[in-house]
PDB file of C-alpha atoms in Angstrom:
ATOM      1  CA  MET A   1      18.208  -7.797  15.609  1.00  0.00           C
ATOM      2  CA  PRO A   2      18.079  -5.735  18.818  1.00  0.00           C
ATOM      3  CA  LEU A   3      19.109  -2.092  18.858  1.00  0.00           C
ATOM      4  CA  SER A   4      22.407  -1.063  20.387  1.00  0.00           C
ATOM      5  CA  GLU A   5      22.347   1.193  23.443  1.00  0.00           C
ATOM      6  CA  HIS A   6      23.292   4.180  21.315  1.00  0.00           C
ATOM      7  CA  GLU A   7      20.510   3.479  18.813  1.00  0.00           C
ATOM      8  CA  GLN A   8      18.007   2.949  21.612  1.00  0.00           C
ATOM      9  CA  ARG A   9      18.964   6.301  23.179  1.00  0.00           C
ATOM     10  CA  LEU A  10      18.573   8.035  19.816  1.00  0.00           C
ATOM     11  CA  LEU A  11      15.180   6.427  19.314  1.00  0.00           C
ATOM     12  CA  ASP A  12      14.049   7.472  22.786  1.00  0.00           C
ATOM     13  CA  GLN A  13      15.282  10.999  22.122  1.00  0.00           C
ATOM     14  CA  MET A  14      13.377  11.143  18.818  1.00  0.00           C
ATOM     15  CA  GLU A  15      10.213   9.877  20.507  1.00  0.00           C
ATOM     16  CA  ARG A  16      10.456  12.510  23.242  1.00  0.00           C
ATOM     17  CA  ALA A  17      11.006  15.233  20.641  1.00  0.00           C
ATOM     18  CA  LEU A  18       7.996  14.057  18.653  1.00  0.00           C
ATOM     19  CA  TYR A  19       5.796  14.064  21.746  1.00  0.00           C
ATOM     20  CA  ALA A  20       7.070  17.532  22.669  1.00  0.00           C
ATOM     21  CA  GLU A  21       6.437  18.992  19.199  1.00  0.00           C
ATOM     22  CA  ASP A  22       3.075  17.432  18.370  1.00  0.00           C
ATOM     23  CA  PRO A  23       1.540  15.227  21.083  1.00  0.00           C
ATOM     24  CA  LYS A  24      -1.696  14.736  19.120  1.00  0.00           C
ATOM     25  CA  PHE A  25       0.158  13.396  16.078  1.00  0.00           C
ATOM     26  CA  ALA A  26       2.405  11.221  18.251  1.00  0.00           C
ATOM     27  CA  SER A  27      -0.561   9.644  20.016  1.00  0.00           C
ATOM     28  CA  ALA A  28      -2.186   8.984  16.636  1.00  0.00           C
ATOM     29  CA  LEU A  29       0.954   7.137  15.532  1.00  0.00           C
ATOM     30  CA  GLU A  30       0.777   4.771  18.498  1.00  0.00           C
ATOM     31  CA  GLY A  31      -2.077   2.925  16.833  1.00  0.00           C
ATOM     32  CA  THR A  32      -3.296   0.991  19.860  1.00  0.00           C
ATOM     33  CA  GLY A  33      -6.773   0.733  18.317  1.00  0.00           C
ATOM     34  CA  LEU A  34      -5.414  -0.835  15.154  1.00  0.00           C
ATOM     35  CA  ARG A  35      -3.301  -3.326  17.075  1.00  0.00           C
ATOM     36  CA  THR A  36      -6.280  -4.313  19.192  1.00  0.00           C
ATOM     37  CA  TYR A  37      -8.456  -4.700  16.100  1.00  0.00           C
ATOM     38  CA  THR A  38      -5.876  -6.879  14.342  1.00  0.00           C
ATOM     39  CA  ARG A  39      -5.177  -8.975  17.428  1.00  0.00           C
ATOM     40  CA  ARG A  40      -8.887  -9.594  18.033  1.00  0.00           C
ATOM     41  CA  ARG A  41      -9.375 -10.557  14.384  1.00  0.00           C
ATOM     42  CA  VAL A  42      -6.506 -13.057  14.491  1.00  0.00           C
ATOM     43  CA  TYR A  43      -7.734 -14.559  17.784  1.00  0.00           C
ATOM     44  CA  LEU A  44     -11.209 -15.062  16.307  1.00  0.00           C
ATOM     45  CA  ALA A  45      -9.682 -16.671  13.230  1.00  0.00           C
ATOM     46  CA  VAL A  46      -7.565 -19.047  15.333  1.00  0.00           C
ATOM     47  CA  GLY A  47     -10.624 -20.039  17.383  1.00  0.00           C
ATOM     48  CA  GLY A  48     -12.617 -20.672  14.223  1.00  0.00           C
ATOM     49  CA  PHE A  49      -9.741 -22.672  12.776  1.00  0.00           C
ATOM     50  CA  VAL A  50      -9.725 -24.921  15.849  1.00  0.00           C
ATOM     51  CA  VAL A  51     -13.488 -25.416  15.475  1.00  0.00           C
ATOM     52  CA  GLY A  52     -12.900 -26.307  11.806  1.00  0.00           C
ATOM     53  CA  VAL A  53     -10.300 -28.907  12.782  1.00  0.00           C
ATOM     54  CA  GLY A  54     -12.802 -30.367  15.246  1.00  0.00           C
ATOM     55  CA  LEU A  55     -15.454 -30.584  12.537  1.00  0.00           C
ATOM     56  CA  LEU A  56     -12.969 -32.147  10.138  1.00  0.00           C
ATOM     57  CA  MET A  57     -11.997 -34.815  12.661  1.00  0.00           C
ATOM     58  CA  GLY A  58     -15.601 -35.345  13.716  1.00  0.00           C
ATOM     59  CA  GLY A  59     -16.594 -35.975  10.118  1.00  0.00           C
ATOM     60  CA  MET A  60     -13.851 -38.564   9.809  1.00  0.00           C
ATOM     61  CA  VAL A  61     -14.995 -40.431  12.916  1.00  0.00           C
ATOM     62  CA  VAL A  62     -18.732 -40.541  12.139  1.00  0.00           C
ATOM     63  CA  PRO A  63     -19.456 -42.949   9.272  1.00  0.00           C
ATOM     64  CA  ASP A  64     -21.325 -41.644   6.212  1.00  0.00           C
ATOM     65  CA  GLN A  65     -21.045 -38.012   7.354  1.00  0.00           C
ATOM     66  CA  ILE A  66     -18.372 -36.776   4.934  1.00  0.00           C
ATOM     67  CA  TRP A  67     -20.176 -33.434   4.592  1.00  0.00           C
ATOM     68  CA  VAL A  68     -19.151 -32.561   8.174  1.00  0.00           C
ATOM     69  CA  SER A  69     -15.514 -32.928   7.165  1.00  0.00           C
ATOM     70  CA  VAL A  70     -16.072 -30.756   4.106  1.00  0.00           C
ATOM     71  CA  VAL A  71     -17.722 -28.071   6.251  1.00  0.00           C
ATOM     72  CA  GLY A  72     -14.822 -28.291   8.709  1.00  0.00           C
ATOM     73  CA  PHE A  73     -12.325 -27.816   5.908  1.00  0.00           C
ATOM     74  CA  LEU A  74     -14.247 -24.818   4.561  1.00  0.00           C
ATOM     75  CA  VAL A  75     -14.384 -23.273   8.050  1.00  0.00           C
ATOM     76  CA  MET A  76     -10.624 -23.758   8.405  1.00  0.00           C
ATOM     77  CA  LEU A  77      -9.996 -22.213   4.989  1.00  0.00           C
ATOM     78  CA  GLY A  78     -12.273 -19.260   5.698  1.00  0.00           C
ATOM     79  CA  CYS A  79     -10.632 -18.586   9.062  1.00  0.00           C
ATOM     80  CA  ALA A  80      -7.162 -18.753   7.541  1.00  0.00           C
ATOM     81  CA  VAL A  81      -8.167 -16.179   4.916  1.00  0.00           C
ATOM     82  CA  PHE A  82      -9.794 -14.048   7.640  1.00  0.00           C
ATOM     83  CA  ALA A  83      -6.600 -14.079   9.723  1.00  0.00           C
ATOM     84  CA  VAL A  84      -4.270 -13.338   6.824  1.00  0.00           C
ATOM     85  CA  THR A  85      -6.349 -10.454   5.492  1.00  0.00           C
ATOM     86  CA  GLY A  86      -6.563  -9.002   9.006  1.00  0.00           C
ATOM     87  CA  TRP A  87      -2.802  -9.271   9.392  1.00  0.00           C
ATOM     88  CA  ARG A  88      -2.159  -7.636   6.018  1.00  0.00           C
ATOM     89  CA  ARG A  89      -4.511  -4.771   6.792  1.00  0.00           C
ATOM     90  CA  GLY A  90      -2.873  -4.250  10.166  1.00  0.00           C
ATOM     91  CA  SER A  91       0.619  -4.246   8.772  1.00  0.00           C
ATOM     92  CA  ALA A  92      -0.363  -1.891   5.960  1.00  0.00           C
ATOM     93  CA  GLY A  93      -1.806   0.543   8.479  1.00  0.00           C
ATOM     94  CA  GLN A  94      -5.433   0.238   7.410  1.00  0.00           C
ATOM     95  CA  ALA A  95      -8.353  -0.310   9.691  1.00  0.00           C
ATOM     96  CA  SER A  96     -11.815  -1.292   8.597  1.00  0.00           C
ATOM     97  CA  GLY A  97     -13.466   1.370   6.517  1.00  0.00           C
ATOM     98  CA  PRO A  98     -12.062   4.046   4.253  1.00  0.00           C
ATOM     99  CA  ARG A  99      -8.899   5.874   5.165  1.00  0.00           C
ATOM    100  CA  PRO A 100      -9.201   9.587   5.824  1.00  0.00           C
ATOM    101  CA  ALA A 101      -7.539  11.817   3.255  1.00  0.00           C
ATOM    102  CA  ALA A 102      -4.422  13.539   4.535  1.00  0.00           C
ATOM    103  CA  ALA A 103      -2.467  16.452   3.174  1.00  0.00           C
ATOM    104  CA  PRO A 104       0.607  14.936   1.489  1.00  0.00           C
ATOM    105  CA  ARG A 105       2.495  18.257   1.486  1.00  0.00           C
ATOM    106  CA  ARG A 106       2.339  18.501   5.257  1.00  0.00           C
ATOM    107  CA  LYS A 107       3.565  14.940   5.772  1.00  0.00           C
ATOM    108  CA  ALA A 108       6.392  15.412   3.297  1.00  0.00           C
ATOM    109  CA  GLY A 109       7.407  18.632   5.060  1.00  0.00           C
ATOM    110  CA  MET A 110       7.408  16.937   8.438  1.00  0.00           C
ATOM    111  CA  MET A 111       9.425  14.013   7.115  1.00  0.00           C
ATOM    112  CA  ASP A 112      11.917  16.416   5.556  1.00  0.00           C
ATOM    113  CA  ARG A 113      12.335  18.159   8.911  1.00  0.00           C
ATOM    114  CA  VAL A 114      12.810  14.843  10.702  1.00  0.00           C
ATOM    115  CA  GLU A 115      15.409  13.746   8.155  1.00  0.00           C
ATOM    116  CA  GLN A 116      17.248  17.066   8.457  1.00  0.00           C
ATOM    117  CA  ARG A 117      17.295  16.834  12.249  1.00  0.00           C
ATOM    118  CA  TRP A 118      18.470  13.245  12.076  1.00  0.00           C
ATOM    119  CA  GLN A 119      21.288  14.208   9.711  1.00  0.00           C
ATOM    120  CA  ARG A 120      22.254  17.203  11.885  1.00  0.00           C
ATOM    121  CA  ARG A 121      22.411  15.070  15.045  1.00  0.00           C
ATOM    122  CA  ARG A 122      24.414  12.418  13.262  1.00  0.00           C
ATOM    123  CA  ASP A 123      26.826  15.056  11.963  1.00  0.00           C
ATOM    124  CA  GLU A 124      27.188  16.579  15.427  1.00  0.00           C
ATOM    125  CA  GLN A 125      28.025  13.202  16.966  1.00  0.00           C
ATOM    126  CA  THR A 126      30.519  12.199  14.271  1.00  0.00           C
ATOM    127  CA  GLY A 127      32.273  15.549  14.271  1.00  0.00           C
ATOM    128  CA  GLY A 128      30.722  16.953  11.094  1.00  0.00           C
ATOM    129  CA  PHE A 129      31.914  14.358   8.565  1.00  0.00           C
TER     130      PHE A 129
END
């Protein structure tokens, strides 16, 4: 569901405020590296899946070569698992390797401030209700 104009303006305003307050943190949240990693992983999996389909069909065409079809099926299965695990990691916010430890108190404090600002802006726009 697309955002309304009002919601889009609020989102843009929040993004500008985040960049103004902490540009390093804001650029870290963009996550372009993670998106690229996930996209590349899914593209490789799709390419491998197509190769697996080709092997599966090739094994069906060539007589007495059923093992080629089995290998094709296994390649397809492996690529499907590869794509799904890459997608899950990307959506969970994890890249390959261990995640760095972060200070939970600092994040909670920042989130509290963001929530307070959001509530204050909402109250100002609705007249304080």
